[in-house]
Tab-separated table of C-alpha atoms in Angstrom:
chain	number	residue	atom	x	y	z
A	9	UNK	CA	-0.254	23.647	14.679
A	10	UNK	CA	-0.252	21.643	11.810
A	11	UNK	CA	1.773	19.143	9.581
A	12	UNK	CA	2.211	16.896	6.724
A	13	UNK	CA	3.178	13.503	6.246
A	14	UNK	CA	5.140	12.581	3.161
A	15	UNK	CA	2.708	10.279	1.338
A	16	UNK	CA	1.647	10.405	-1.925
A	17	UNK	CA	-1.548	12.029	-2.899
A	18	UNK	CA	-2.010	10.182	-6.285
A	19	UNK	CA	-1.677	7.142	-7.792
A	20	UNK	CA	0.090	6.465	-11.062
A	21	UNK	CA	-0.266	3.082	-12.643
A	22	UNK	CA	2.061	1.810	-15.151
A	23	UNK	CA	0.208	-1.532	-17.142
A	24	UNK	CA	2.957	-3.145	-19.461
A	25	UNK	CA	3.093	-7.170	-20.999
A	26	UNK	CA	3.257	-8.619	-24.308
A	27	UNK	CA	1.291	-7.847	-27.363
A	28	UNK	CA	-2.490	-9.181	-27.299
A	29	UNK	CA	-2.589	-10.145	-23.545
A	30	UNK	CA	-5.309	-7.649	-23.174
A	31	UNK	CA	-3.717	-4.311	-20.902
A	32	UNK	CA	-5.987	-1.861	-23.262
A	33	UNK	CA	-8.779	-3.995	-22.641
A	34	UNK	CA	-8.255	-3.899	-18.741
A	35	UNK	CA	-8.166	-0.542	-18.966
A	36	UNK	CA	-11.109	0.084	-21.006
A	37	UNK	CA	-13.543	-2.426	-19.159
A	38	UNK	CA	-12.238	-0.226	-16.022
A	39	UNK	CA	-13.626	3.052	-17.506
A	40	UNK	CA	-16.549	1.744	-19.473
A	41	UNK	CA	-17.816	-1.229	-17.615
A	42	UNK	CA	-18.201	-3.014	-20.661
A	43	UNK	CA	-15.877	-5.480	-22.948
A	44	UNK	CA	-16.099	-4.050	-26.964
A	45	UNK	CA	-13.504	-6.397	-28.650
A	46	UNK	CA	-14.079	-4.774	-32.016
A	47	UNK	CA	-13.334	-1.618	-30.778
A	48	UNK	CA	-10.298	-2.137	-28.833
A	49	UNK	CA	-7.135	0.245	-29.790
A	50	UNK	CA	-3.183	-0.642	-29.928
A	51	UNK	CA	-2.652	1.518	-27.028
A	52	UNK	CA	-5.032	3.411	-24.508
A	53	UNK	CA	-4.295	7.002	-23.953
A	54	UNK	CA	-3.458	7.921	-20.404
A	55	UNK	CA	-6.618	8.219	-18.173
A	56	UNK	CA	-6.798	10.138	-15.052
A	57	UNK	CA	-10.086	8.799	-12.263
A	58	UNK	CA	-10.734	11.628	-10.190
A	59	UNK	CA	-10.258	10.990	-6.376
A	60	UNK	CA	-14.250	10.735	-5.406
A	61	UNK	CA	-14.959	7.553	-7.517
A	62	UNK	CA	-11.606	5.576	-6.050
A	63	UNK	CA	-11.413	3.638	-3.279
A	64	UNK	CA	-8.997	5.647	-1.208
A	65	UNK	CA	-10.414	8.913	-2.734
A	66	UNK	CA	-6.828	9.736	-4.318
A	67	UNK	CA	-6.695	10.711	-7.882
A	68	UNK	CA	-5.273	7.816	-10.201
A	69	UNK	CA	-3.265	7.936	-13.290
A	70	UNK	CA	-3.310	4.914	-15.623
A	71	UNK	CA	-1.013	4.867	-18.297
A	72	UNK	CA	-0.780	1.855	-20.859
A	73	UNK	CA	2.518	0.551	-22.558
A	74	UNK	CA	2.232	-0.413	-26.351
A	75	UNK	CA	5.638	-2.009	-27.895
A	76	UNK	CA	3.987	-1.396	-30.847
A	77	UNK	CA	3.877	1.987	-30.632
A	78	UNK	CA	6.313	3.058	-28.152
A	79	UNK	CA	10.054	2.528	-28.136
A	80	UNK	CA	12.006	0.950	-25.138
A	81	UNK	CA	13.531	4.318	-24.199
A	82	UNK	CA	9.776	5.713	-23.220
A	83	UNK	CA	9.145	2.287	-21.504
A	84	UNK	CA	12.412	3.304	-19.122
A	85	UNK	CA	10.973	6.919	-19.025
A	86	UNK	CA	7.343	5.477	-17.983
A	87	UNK	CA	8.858	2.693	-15.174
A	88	UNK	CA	10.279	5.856	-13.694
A	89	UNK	CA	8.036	7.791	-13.451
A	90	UNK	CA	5.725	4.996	-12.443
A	91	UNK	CA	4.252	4.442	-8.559
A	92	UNK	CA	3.238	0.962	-9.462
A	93	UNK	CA	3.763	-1.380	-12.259
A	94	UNK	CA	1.416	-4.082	-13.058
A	95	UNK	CA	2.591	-7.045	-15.354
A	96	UNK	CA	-0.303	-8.325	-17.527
A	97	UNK	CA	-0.317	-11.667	-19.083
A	98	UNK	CA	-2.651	-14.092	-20.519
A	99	UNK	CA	-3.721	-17.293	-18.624
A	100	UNK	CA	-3.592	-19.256	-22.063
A	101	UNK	CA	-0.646	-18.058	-23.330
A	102	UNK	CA	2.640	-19.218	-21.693
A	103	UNK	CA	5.136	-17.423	-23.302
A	104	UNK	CA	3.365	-14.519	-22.199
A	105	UNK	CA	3.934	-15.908	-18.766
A	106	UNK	CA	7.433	-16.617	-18.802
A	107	UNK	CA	8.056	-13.122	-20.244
A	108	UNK	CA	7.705	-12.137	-16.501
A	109	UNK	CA	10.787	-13.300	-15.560
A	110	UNK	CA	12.621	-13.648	-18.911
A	111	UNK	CA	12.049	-9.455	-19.694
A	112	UNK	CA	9.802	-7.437	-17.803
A	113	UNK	CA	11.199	-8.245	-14.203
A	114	UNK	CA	14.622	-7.525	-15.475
A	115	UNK	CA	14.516	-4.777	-17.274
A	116	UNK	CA	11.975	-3.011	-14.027
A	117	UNK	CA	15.292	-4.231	-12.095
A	118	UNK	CA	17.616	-2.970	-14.456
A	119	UNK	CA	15.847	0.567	-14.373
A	120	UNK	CA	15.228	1.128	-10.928
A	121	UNK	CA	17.757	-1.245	-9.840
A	122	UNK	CA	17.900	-4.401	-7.936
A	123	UNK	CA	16.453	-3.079	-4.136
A	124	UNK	CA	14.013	-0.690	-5.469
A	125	UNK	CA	10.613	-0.600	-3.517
A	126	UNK	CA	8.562	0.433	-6.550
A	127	UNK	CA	5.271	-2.582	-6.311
A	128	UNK	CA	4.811	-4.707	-8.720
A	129	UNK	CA	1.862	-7.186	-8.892
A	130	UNK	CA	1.287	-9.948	-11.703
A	131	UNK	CA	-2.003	-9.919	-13.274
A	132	UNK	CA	-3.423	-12.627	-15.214
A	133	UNK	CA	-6.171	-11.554	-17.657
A	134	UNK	CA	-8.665	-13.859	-19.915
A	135	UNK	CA	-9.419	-15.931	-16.949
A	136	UNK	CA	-12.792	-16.332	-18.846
A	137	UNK	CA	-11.218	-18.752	-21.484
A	138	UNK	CA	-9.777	-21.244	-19.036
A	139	UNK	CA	-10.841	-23.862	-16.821
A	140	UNK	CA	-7.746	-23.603	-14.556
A	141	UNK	CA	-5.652	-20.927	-12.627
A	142	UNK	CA	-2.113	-19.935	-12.700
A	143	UNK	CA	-1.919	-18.537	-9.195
A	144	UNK	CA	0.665	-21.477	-7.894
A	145	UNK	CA	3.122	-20.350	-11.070
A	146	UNK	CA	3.487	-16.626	-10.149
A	147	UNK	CA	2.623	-16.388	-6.541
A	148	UNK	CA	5.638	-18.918	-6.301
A	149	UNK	CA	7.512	-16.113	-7.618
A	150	UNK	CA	7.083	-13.636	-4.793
A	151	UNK	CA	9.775	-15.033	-2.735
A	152	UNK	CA	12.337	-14.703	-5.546
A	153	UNK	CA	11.021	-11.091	-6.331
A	154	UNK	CA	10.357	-9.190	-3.011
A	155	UNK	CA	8.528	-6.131	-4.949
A	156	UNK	CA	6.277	-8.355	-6.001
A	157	UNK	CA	2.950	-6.702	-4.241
A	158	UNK	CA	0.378	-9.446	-4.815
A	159	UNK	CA	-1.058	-11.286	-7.497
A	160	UNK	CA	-4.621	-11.594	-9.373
A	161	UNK	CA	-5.988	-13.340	-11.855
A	162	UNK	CA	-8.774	-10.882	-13.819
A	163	UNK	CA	-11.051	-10.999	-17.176
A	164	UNK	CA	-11.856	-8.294	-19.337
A	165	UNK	CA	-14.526	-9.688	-20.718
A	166	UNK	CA	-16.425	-10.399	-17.962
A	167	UNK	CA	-15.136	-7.528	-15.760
A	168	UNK	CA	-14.167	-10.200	-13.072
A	169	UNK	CA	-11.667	-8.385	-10.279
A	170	UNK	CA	-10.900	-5.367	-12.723
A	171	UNK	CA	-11.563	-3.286	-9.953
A	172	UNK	CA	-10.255	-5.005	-7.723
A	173	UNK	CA	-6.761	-4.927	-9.382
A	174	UNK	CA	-6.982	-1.276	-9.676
A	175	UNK	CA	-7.666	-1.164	-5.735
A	176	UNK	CA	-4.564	-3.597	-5.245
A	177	UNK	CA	-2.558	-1.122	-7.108
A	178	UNK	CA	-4.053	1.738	-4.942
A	179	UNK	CA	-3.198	0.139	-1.751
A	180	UNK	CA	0.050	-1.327	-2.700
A	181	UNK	CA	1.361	2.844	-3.685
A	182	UNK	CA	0.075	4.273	-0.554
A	183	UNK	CA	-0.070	0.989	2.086
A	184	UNK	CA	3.185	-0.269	0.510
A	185	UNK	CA	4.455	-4.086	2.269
A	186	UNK	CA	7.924	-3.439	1.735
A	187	UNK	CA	9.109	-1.213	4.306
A	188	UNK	CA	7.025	-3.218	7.076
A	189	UNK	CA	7.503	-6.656	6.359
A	190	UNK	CA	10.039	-8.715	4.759
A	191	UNK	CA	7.820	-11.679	3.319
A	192	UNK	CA	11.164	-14.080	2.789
A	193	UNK	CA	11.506	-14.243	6.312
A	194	UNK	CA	7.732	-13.560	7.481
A	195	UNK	CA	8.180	-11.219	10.138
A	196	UNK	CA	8.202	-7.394	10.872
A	197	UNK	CA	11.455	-5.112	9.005
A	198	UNK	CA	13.860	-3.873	11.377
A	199	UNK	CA	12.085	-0.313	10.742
A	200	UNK	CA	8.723	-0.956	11.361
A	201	UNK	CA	10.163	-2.662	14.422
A	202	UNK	CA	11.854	0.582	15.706
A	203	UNK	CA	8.802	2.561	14.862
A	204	UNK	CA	5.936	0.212	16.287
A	205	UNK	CA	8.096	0.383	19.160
A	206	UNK	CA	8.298	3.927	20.109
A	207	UNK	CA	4.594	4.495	19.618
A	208	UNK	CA	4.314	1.571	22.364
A	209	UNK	CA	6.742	3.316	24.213
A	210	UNK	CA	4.762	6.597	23.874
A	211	UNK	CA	1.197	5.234	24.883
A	212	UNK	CA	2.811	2.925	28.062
A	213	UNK	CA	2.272	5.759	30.100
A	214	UNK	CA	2.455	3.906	33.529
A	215	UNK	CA	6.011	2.162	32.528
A	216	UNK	CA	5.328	-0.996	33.081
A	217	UNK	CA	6.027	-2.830	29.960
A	218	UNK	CA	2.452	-3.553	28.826
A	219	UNK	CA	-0.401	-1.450	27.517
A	220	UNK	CA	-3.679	-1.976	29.704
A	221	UNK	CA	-7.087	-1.285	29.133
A	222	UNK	CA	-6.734	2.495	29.333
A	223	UNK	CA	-3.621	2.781	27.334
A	224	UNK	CA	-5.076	0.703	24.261
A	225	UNK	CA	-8.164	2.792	24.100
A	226	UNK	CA	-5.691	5.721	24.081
A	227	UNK	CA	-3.928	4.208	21.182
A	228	UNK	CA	-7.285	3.580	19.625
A	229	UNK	CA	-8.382	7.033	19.704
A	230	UNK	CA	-5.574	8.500	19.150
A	231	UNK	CA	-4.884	6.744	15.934
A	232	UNK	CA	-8.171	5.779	14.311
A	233	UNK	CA	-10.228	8.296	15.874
A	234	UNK	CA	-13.442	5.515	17.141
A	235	UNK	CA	-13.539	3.937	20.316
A	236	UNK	CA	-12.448	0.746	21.469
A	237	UNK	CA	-15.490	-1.563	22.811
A	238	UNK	CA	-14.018	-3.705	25.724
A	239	UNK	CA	-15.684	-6.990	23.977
A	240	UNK	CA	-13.470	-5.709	20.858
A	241	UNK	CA	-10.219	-5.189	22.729
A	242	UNK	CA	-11.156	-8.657	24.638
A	243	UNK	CA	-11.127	-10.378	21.243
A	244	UNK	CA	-7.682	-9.097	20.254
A	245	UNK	CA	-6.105	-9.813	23.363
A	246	UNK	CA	-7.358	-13.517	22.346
A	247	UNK	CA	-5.665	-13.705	19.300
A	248	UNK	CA	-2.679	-12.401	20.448
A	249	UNK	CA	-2.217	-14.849	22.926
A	250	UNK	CA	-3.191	-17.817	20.454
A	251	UNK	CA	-0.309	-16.266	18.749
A	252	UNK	CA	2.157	-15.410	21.269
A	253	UNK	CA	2.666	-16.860	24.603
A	254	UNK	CA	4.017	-13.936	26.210
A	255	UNK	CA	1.768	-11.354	24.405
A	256	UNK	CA	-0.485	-10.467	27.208
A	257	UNK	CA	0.507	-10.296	31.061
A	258	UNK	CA	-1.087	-9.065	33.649
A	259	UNK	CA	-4.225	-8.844	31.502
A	260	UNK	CA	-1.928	-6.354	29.551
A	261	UNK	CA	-0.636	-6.531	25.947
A	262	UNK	CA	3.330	-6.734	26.286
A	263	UNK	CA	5.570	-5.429	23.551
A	264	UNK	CA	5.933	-8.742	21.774
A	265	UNK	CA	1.915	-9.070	21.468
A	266	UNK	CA	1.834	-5.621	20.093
A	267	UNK	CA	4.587	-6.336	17.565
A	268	UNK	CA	2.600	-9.572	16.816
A	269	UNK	CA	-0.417	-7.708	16.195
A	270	UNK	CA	0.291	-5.724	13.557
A	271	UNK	CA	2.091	-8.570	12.311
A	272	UNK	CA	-0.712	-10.227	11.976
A	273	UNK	CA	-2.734	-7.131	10.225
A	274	UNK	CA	-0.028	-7.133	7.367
A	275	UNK	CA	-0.440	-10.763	6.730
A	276	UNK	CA	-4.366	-10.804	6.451
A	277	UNK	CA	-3.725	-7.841	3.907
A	278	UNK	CA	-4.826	-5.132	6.618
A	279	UNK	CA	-1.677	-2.496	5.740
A	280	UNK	CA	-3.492	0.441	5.923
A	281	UNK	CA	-4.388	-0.331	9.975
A	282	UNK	CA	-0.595	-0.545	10.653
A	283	UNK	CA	0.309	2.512	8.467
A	284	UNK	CA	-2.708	4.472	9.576
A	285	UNK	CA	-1.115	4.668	13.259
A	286	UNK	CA	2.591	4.978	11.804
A	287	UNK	CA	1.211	8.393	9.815
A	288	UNK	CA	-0.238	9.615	13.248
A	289	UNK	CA	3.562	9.624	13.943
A	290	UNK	CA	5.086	11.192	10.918
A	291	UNK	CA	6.191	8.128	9.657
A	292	UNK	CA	6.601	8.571	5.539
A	293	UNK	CA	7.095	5.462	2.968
A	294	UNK	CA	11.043	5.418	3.869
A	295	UNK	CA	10.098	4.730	8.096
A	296	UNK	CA	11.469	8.004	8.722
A	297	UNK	CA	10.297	10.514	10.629
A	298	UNK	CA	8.643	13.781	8.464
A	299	UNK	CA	10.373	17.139	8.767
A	300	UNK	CA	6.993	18.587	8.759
A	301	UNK	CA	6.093	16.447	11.923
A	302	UNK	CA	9.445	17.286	13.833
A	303	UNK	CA	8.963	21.005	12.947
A	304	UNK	CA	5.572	21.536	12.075
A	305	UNK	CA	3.869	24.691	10.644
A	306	UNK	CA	2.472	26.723	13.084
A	307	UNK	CA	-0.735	28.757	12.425
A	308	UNK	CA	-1.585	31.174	14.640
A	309	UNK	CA	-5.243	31.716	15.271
A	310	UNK	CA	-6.017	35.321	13.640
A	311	UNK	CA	-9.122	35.711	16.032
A	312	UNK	CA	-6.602	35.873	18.843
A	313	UNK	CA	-4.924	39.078	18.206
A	314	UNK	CA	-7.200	42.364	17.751
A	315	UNK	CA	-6.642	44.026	14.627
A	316	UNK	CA	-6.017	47.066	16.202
A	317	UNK	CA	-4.997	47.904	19.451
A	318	UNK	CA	-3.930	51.123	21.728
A	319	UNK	CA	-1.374	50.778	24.059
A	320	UNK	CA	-3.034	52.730	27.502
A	321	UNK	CA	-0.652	55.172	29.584
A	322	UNK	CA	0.344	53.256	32.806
């Protein structure tokens, strides 16, 4: 029996900003591991990175937006069709900075519209020509902007985090923050909630409102596929409890401490652990369940029936 969560299997990434903040660059010293100013074109044609040299082995689509050489209709046609949108700007340039929120924020909003869940993250190239960072300006602007993903300050030049951006934009498409945690109020959505709560529900086989020893190395199993080494599952029962005074009872990790566990993944940037035990339950990008997990594709085993067969007289 088989089925399919709804995720995405690739990754398309949609660079836009303002003339000369360096997107072609970003993409070029991505591909080529090496900074050519000479040779740098108005716009970079779209590039595809097969799924064996990424990160999360997905195939990845980068696509660069030139106002130079592209209207504002195929900027709307490229935001849709987009999986995440990075906003370059330049460190020394500050009108390239406020562009953020004076254009490319609005008009992202104005496409999508205001509650889309499309990630966005702010990336600050030519990091080699300053002395100082920008991170206080534009992280401050994560709690006004909710699909703001995360932000990173990068150089072409020296190749400094351009691939880790590219990772951030993998992870933020297929480990997306927004339908588990609301960061303006720092805690768990109502969703992820629901569905954290179930699989509790599921692996509490005794009933009595806390997983013990057994049941956690169930979950572990069961969801990550590796063991759970007591000294491990010691440890987390440790920060739990520094965390949450009714997390653990009876030497058992309540409901509350389980919640506060995965809270505590998301906010150290570990997504993928709470999402890899929501896609063990169908869970897609919406927190609903799959229709391929609720009525999975069966596939019978072939070796099981005889090709031929005689039916015998009684």
């Amino acid at each position: 029996m088989q089925f399919r969560t709804q995720i995405r299997r690739d990754v398309r990434i949609l660079l836009v900003g303002e003339p000369g903040v360096g997107k072609t660059s970003v993409i070029l010293s991505l591909v080529s591991e090496d900074f050519n100013e000479d040779s740098v074109p108005p716009k970079c044609e779209e590039i595809t990175i097969p799924a064996d040299v990424t990160p999360e082995l997905v195939p990845t689509l980068i696509v660069d937006y030139s106002a130079q050489e592209q209207t504002e209709t195929e900027l709307i046609e490229e935001i849709h069709k987009a999986h995440v949108i990075c906003i370059v700007y330049a460190v020394n340039d500050d009108p390239s900075i406020d562009k953020i929120t004076s254009y490319w924020l609005p008009i992202i909003q104005h496409t999508l519209g205001k509650t889309h869940r499309i990630p966005v993250i702010l990336v600050g190239n030519k990091v080699d020509l300053v002395d100082y960072t920008t991170m206080e300006i534009v992280v401050s602007l994560m709690n006004e902007y909710p699909e703001i993903e995360t932000c990173i300050e990068c150089s072409a030049k020296t190749l400094r985090n351009i691939s880790e951006l590219f990772f951030y934009s993998q992870k933020a498409v297929l480990h997306p923050t927004a339908p588990l945690y609301n960061s303006e109020k720092k805690e768990l959505t109502s969703e992820c909630k629901k569905a954290l709560e179930r699989i509790f529900r599921i692996f509490d086989l005794n009933n009595d409102a806390t997983l013990d020893d057994m049941e956690m190395y169930a979950f572990q199993k069961f969801c990550y596929d590796s063991p759970l080494q007591p000294q491990a599952l010691d440890s987390v029962k440790l920060i739990i409890q520094r965390n949450a005074v009714d997390g653990v009872f009876n030497n058992g990790i309540t409901l509350h401490g389980f919640l506060v566990l995965h809270t505590l993944f998301i906010q150290r940037g570990k997504h993928e652990t709470t999402w890899t035990a929501l896609r063990k339950f169908g869970y897609n990008d919406d927190m609903e369940i799959c229709n391929d997990y609720l009525c999975p594709l069966y596939v019978a085993d072939s070796t099981a029936v005889p090709k031929e067969f005689k039916l015998s007289k009684p």
